[in-house]
Coordinates of C-alpha atoms in Angstrom, one line a residue:
Chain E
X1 CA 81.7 25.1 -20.3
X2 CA 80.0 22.5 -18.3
X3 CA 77.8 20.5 -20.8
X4 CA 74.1 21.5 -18.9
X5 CA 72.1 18.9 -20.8
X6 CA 73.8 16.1 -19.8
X7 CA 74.6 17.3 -16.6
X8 CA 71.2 17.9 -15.6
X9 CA 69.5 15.7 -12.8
X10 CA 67.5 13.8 -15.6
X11 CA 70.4 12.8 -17.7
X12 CA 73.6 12.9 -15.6
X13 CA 75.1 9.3 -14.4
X14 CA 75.3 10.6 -10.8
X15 CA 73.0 9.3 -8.1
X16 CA 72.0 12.1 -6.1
X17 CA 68.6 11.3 -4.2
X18 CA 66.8 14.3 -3.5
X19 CA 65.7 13.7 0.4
X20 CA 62.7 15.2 2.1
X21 CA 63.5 17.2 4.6
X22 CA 63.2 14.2 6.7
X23 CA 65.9 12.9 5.0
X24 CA 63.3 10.5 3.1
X25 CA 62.3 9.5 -0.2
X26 CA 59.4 7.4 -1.2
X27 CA 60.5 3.9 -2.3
X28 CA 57.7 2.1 -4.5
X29 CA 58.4 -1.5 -4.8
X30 CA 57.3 -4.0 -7.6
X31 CA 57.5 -7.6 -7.9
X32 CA 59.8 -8.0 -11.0
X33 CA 57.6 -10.9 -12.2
X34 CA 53.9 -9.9 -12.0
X35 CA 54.7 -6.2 -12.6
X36 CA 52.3 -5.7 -9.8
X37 CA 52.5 -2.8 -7.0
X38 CA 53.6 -4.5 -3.9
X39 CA 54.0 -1.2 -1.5
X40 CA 55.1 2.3 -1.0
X41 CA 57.8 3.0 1.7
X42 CA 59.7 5.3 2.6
X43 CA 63.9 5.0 2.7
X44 CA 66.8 7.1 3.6
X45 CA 70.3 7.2 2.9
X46 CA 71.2 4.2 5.2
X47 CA 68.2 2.3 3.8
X48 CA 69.5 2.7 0.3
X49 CA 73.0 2.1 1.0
X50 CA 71.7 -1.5 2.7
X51 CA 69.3 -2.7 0.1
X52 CA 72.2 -2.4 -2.4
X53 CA 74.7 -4.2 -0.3
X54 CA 72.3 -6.9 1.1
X55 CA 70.1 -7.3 -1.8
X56 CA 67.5 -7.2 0.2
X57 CA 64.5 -4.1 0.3
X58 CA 65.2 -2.1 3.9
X59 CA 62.9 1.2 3.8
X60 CA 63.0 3.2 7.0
X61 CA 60.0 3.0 9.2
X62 CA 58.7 6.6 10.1
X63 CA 56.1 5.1 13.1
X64 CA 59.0 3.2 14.7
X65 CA 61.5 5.4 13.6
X66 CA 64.3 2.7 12.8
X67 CA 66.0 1.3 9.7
X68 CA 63.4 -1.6 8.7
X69 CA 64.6 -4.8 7.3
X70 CA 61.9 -5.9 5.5
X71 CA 61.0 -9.8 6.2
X72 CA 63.2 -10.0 8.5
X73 CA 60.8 -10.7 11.5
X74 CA 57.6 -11.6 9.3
X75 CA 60.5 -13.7 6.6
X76 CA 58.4 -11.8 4.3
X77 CA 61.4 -10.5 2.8
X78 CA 61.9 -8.7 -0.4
X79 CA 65.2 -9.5 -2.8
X80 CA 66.3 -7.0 -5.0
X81 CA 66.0 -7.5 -8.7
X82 CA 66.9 -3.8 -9.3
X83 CA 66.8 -0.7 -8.4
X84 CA 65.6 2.5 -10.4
X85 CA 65.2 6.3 -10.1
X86 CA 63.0 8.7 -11.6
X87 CA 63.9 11.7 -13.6
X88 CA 63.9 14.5 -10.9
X89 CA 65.6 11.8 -8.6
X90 CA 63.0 12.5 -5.8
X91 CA 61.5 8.7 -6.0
X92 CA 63.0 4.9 -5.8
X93 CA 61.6 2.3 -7.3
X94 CA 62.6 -1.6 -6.5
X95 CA 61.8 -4.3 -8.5
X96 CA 62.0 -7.2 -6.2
X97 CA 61.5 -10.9 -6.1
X98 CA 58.6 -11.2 -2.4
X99 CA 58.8 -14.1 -0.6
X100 CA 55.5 -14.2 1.2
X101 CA 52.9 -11.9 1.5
X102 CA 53.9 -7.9 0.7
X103 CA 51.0 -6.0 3.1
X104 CA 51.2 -6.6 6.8
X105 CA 47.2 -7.8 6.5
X106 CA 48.7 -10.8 5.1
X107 CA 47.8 -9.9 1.3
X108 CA 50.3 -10.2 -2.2
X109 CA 49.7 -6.5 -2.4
X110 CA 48.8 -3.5 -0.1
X111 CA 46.8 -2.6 -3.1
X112 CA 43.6 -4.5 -2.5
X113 CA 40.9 -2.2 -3.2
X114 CA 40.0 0.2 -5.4
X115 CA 37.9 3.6 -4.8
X116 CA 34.5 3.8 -6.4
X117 CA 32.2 6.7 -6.8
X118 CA 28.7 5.3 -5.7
X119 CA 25.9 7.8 -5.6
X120 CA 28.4 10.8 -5.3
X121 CA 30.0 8.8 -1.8
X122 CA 33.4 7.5 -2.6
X123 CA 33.6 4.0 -1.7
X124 CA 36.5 1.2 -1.1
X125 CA 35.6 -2.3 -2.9
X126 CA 37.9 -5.2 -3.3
X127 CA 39.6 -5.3 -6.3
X128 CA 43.4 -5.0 -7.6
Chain J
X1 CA 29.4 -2.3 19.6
X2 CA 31.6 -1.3 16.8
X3 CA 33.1 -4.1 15.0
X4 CA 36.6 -2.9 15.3
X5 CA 38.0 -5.5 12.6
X6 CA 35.9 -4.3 9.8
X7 CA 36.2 -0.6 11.1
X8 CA 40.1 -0.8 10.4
X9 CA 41.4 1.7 8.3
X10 CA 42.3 -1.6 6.3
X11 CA 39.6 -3.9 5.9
X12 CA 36.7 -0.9 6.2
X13 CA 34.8 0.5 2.8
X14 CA 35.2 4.0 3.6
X15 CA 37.5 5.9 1.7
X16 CA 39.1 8.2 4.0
X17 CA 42.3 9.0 2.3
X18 CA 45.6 10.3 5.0
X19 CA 47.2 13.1 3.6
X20 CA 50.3 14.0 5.3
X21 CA 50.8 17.9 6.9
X22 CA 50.6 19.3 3.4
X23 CA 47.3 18.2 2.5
X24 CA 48.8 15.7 -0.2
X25 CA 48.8 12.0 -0.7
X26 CA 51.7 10.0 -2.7
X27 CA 50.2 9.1 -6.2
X28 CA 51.8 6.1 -8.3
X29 CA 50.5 5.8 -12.1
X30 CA 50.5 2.3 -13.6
X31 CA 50.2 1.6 -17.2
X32 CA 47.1 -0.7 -16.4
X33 CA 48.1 -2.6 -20.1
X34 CA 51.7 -3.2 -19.7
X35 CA 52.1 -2.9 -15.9
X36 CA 55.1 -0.3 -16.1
X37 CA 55.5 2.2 -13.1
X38 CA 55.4 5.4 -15.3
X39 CA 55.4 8.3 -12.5
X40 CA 54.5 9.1 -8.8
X41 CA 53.6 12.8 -8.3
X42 CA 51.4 13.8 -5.4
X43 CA 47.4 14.6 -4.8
X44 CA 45.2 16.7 -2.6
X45 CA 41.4 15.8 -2.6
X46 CA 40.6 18.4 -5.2
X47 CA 42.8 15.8 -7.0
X48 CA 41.6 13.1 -6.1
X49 CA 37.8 14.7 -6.7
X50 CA 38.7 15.9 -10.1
X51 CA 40.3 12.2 -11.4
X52 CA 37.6 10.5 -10.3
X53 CA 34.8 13.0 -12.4
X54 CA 36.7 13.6 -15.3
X55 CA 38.3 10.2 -15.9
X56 CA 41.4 12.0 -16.4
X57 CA 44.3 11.8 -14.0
X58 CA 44.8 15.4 -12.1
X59 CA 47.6 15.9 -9.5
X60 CA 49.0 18.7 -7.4
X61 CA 52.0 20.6 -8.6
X62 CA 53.9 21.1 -5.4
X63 CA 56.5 23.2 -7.7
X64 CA 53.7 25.5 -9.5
X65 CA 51.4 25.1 -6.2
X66 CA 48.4 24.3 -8.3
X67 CA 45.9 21.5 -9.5
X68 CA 48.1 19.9 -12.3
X69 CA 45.8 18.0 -14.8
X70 CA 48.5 15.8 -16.4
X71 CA 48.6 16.3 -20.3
X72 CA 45.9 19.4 -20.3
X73 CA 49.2 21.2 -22.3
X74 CA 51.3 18.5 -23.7
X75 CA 48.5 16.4 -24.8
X76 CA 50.1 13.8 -22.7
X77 CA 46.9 12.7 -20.7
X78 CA 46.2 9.7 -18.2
X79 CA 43.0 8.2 -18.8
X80 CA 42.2 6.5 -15.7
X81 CA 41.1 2.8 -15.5
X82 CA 40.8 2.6 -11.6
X83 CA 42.0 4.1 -8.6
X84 CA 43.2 2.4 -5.8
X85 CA 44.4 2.8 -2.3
X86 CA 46.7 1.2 0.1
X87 CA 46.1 -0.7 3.5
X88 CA 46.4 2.1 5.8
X89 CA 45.2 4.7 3.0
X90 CA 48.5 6.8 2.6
X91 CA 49.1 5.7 -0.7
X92 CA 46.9 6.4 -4.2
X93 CA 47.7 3.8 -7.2
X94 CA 45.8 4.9 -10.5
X95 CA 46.0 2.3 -13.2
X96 CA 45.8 4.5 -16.6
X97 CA 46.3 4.3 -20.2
X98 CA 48.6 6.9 -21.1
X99 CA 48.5 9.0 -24.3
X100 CA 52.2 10.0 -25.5
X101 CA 55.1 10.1 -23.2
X102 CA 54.6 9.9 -19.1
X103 CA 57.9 11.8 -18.5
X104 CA 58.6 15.7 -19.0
X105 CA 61.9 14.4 -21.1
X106 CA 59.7 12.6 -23.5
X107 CA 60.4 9.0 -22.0
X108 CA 57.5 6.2 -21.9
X109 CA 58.5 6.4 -18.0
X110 CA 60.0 8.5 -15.5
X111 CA 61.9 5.6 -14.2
X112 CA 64.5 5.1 -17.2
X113 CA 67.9 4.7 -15.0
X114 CA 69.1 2.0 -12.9
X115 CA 71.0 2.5 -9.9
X116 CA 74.3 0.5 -9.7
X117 CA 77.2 -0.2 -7.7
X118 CA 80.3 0.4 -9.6
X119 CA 84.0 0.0 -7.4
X120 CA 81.6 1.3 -4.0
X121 CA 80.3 4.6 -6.0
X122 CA 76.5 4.8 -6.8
X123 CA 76.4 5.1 -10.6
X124 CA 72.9 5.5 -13.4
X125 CA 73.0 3.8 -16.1
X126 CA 70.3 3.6 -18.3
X127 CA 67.0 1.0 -17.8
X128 CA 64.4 0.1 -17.0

C-alpha cells in the first residue's frame, strides 16, 4: 500500500511543478538579505532547469516569448541563494542575491507603491 | 497634452489592476513583521474590494470557484497592513500579520521545501 500521506504533493520529496497550461508557473523572487519582494515572473521547465545549473534567476518572458536571462543585458542579474516550492507545487519562490536594480524602472523593488482607499477611489502612493 | 511619463502604468496613481483572461490577479502575502513569503493565491476585484474594506485578506478560490476569505473557517486570518502593486500592475503584494498557520498543512509558510540538485535529479528537502 502506497503510503498516501507522504506521498502526497505537500509532503513527497519529488519535484513535480504543476505548469499552467502554458507550461508556466509563477516564480516570486526575494532578495535573501533584505527579505524584500523583488518581482513576480513567470518560468517554465527550461527556466527552472537553467536557474539551477547557472545559479543565476532565468524566468521566461511571455511578451517576448523567449527564455529570459535575467541581467544579462541590463547586468542586473539575479544569483540564486535558493530555491523553494509551495505546498501544492504550483509556485517558485527564489531567494536571490540582486546585483543592481530588480524593476526595469530602475527601482530595488517592482513593489514601489502601495494602494490606498481615498474617499472610496483606490489610489497608488509611494511606499514599500 | 498628456504627460505620457506620469500616465505610465508605472509611475501613474491610478490603480488600475491587469487581471489576466480569468478575471484574476497573482496575490503574494508577506509577513509584514518577519518578512517571510507565506503564500501566493490569486484575486479578482471583489477580492481586492473586500481586503481593502474589511482589513482582512480575501482571495479567489480558483478550486471552490468562490470569494475565499482566508481564515473565515480555520481561524487562520490575514490582517492586512498594506497592499501593494507591481510596476506594470499584474502583481498584488499584501503585507499581513497572520493569526495561526498560513498553510492548509499547518506550516507557518507554504514554502517549507527546498528544491535541490541531487546526482542531476530534482529532489525536496525540507526548508525554508
Amino acid at each position: 500500500m502506497a503510503d498516501t500521506k507522504s506521498d502526497s504533493i505537500e509532503e513527497t520529496s519529488a519535484f513535480t511543478p504543476r505548469f499552467n497550461e502554458a507550461g508556466l508557473i509563477p516564480a516570486i523572487a526575494q532578495d535573501a538579505m533584505t527579505g524584500d519582494i523583488l518581482m513576480m515572473a513567470w518560468m517554465n521547465s527550461e527556466a527552472i532547469e537553467k536557474t539551477l545549473e547557472t545559479q543565476e534567476v532565468h524566468y521566461w518572458s511571455r511578451s517576448r516569448g523567449e527564455l529570459w536571462h535575467k541581467g544579462a543585458t541590463s547586468g542586473h542579474i539575479q544569483t540564486l541563494v535558493s530555491m523553494h516550492v509551495d505546498c501544492d507545487q504550483d509556485v517558485v519562490l527564489v531567494k536571490v542575491t540582486q546585483t543592481g536594480a530588480a524593476c526595469h524602472t530602475g527601482r530595488d523593488t517592482c513593489f514601489y507603491r502601495k494602494v490606498t482607499k481615498d474617499d472610496d477611489r483606490l489610489t497608488l502612493k509611494p511606499g514599500h
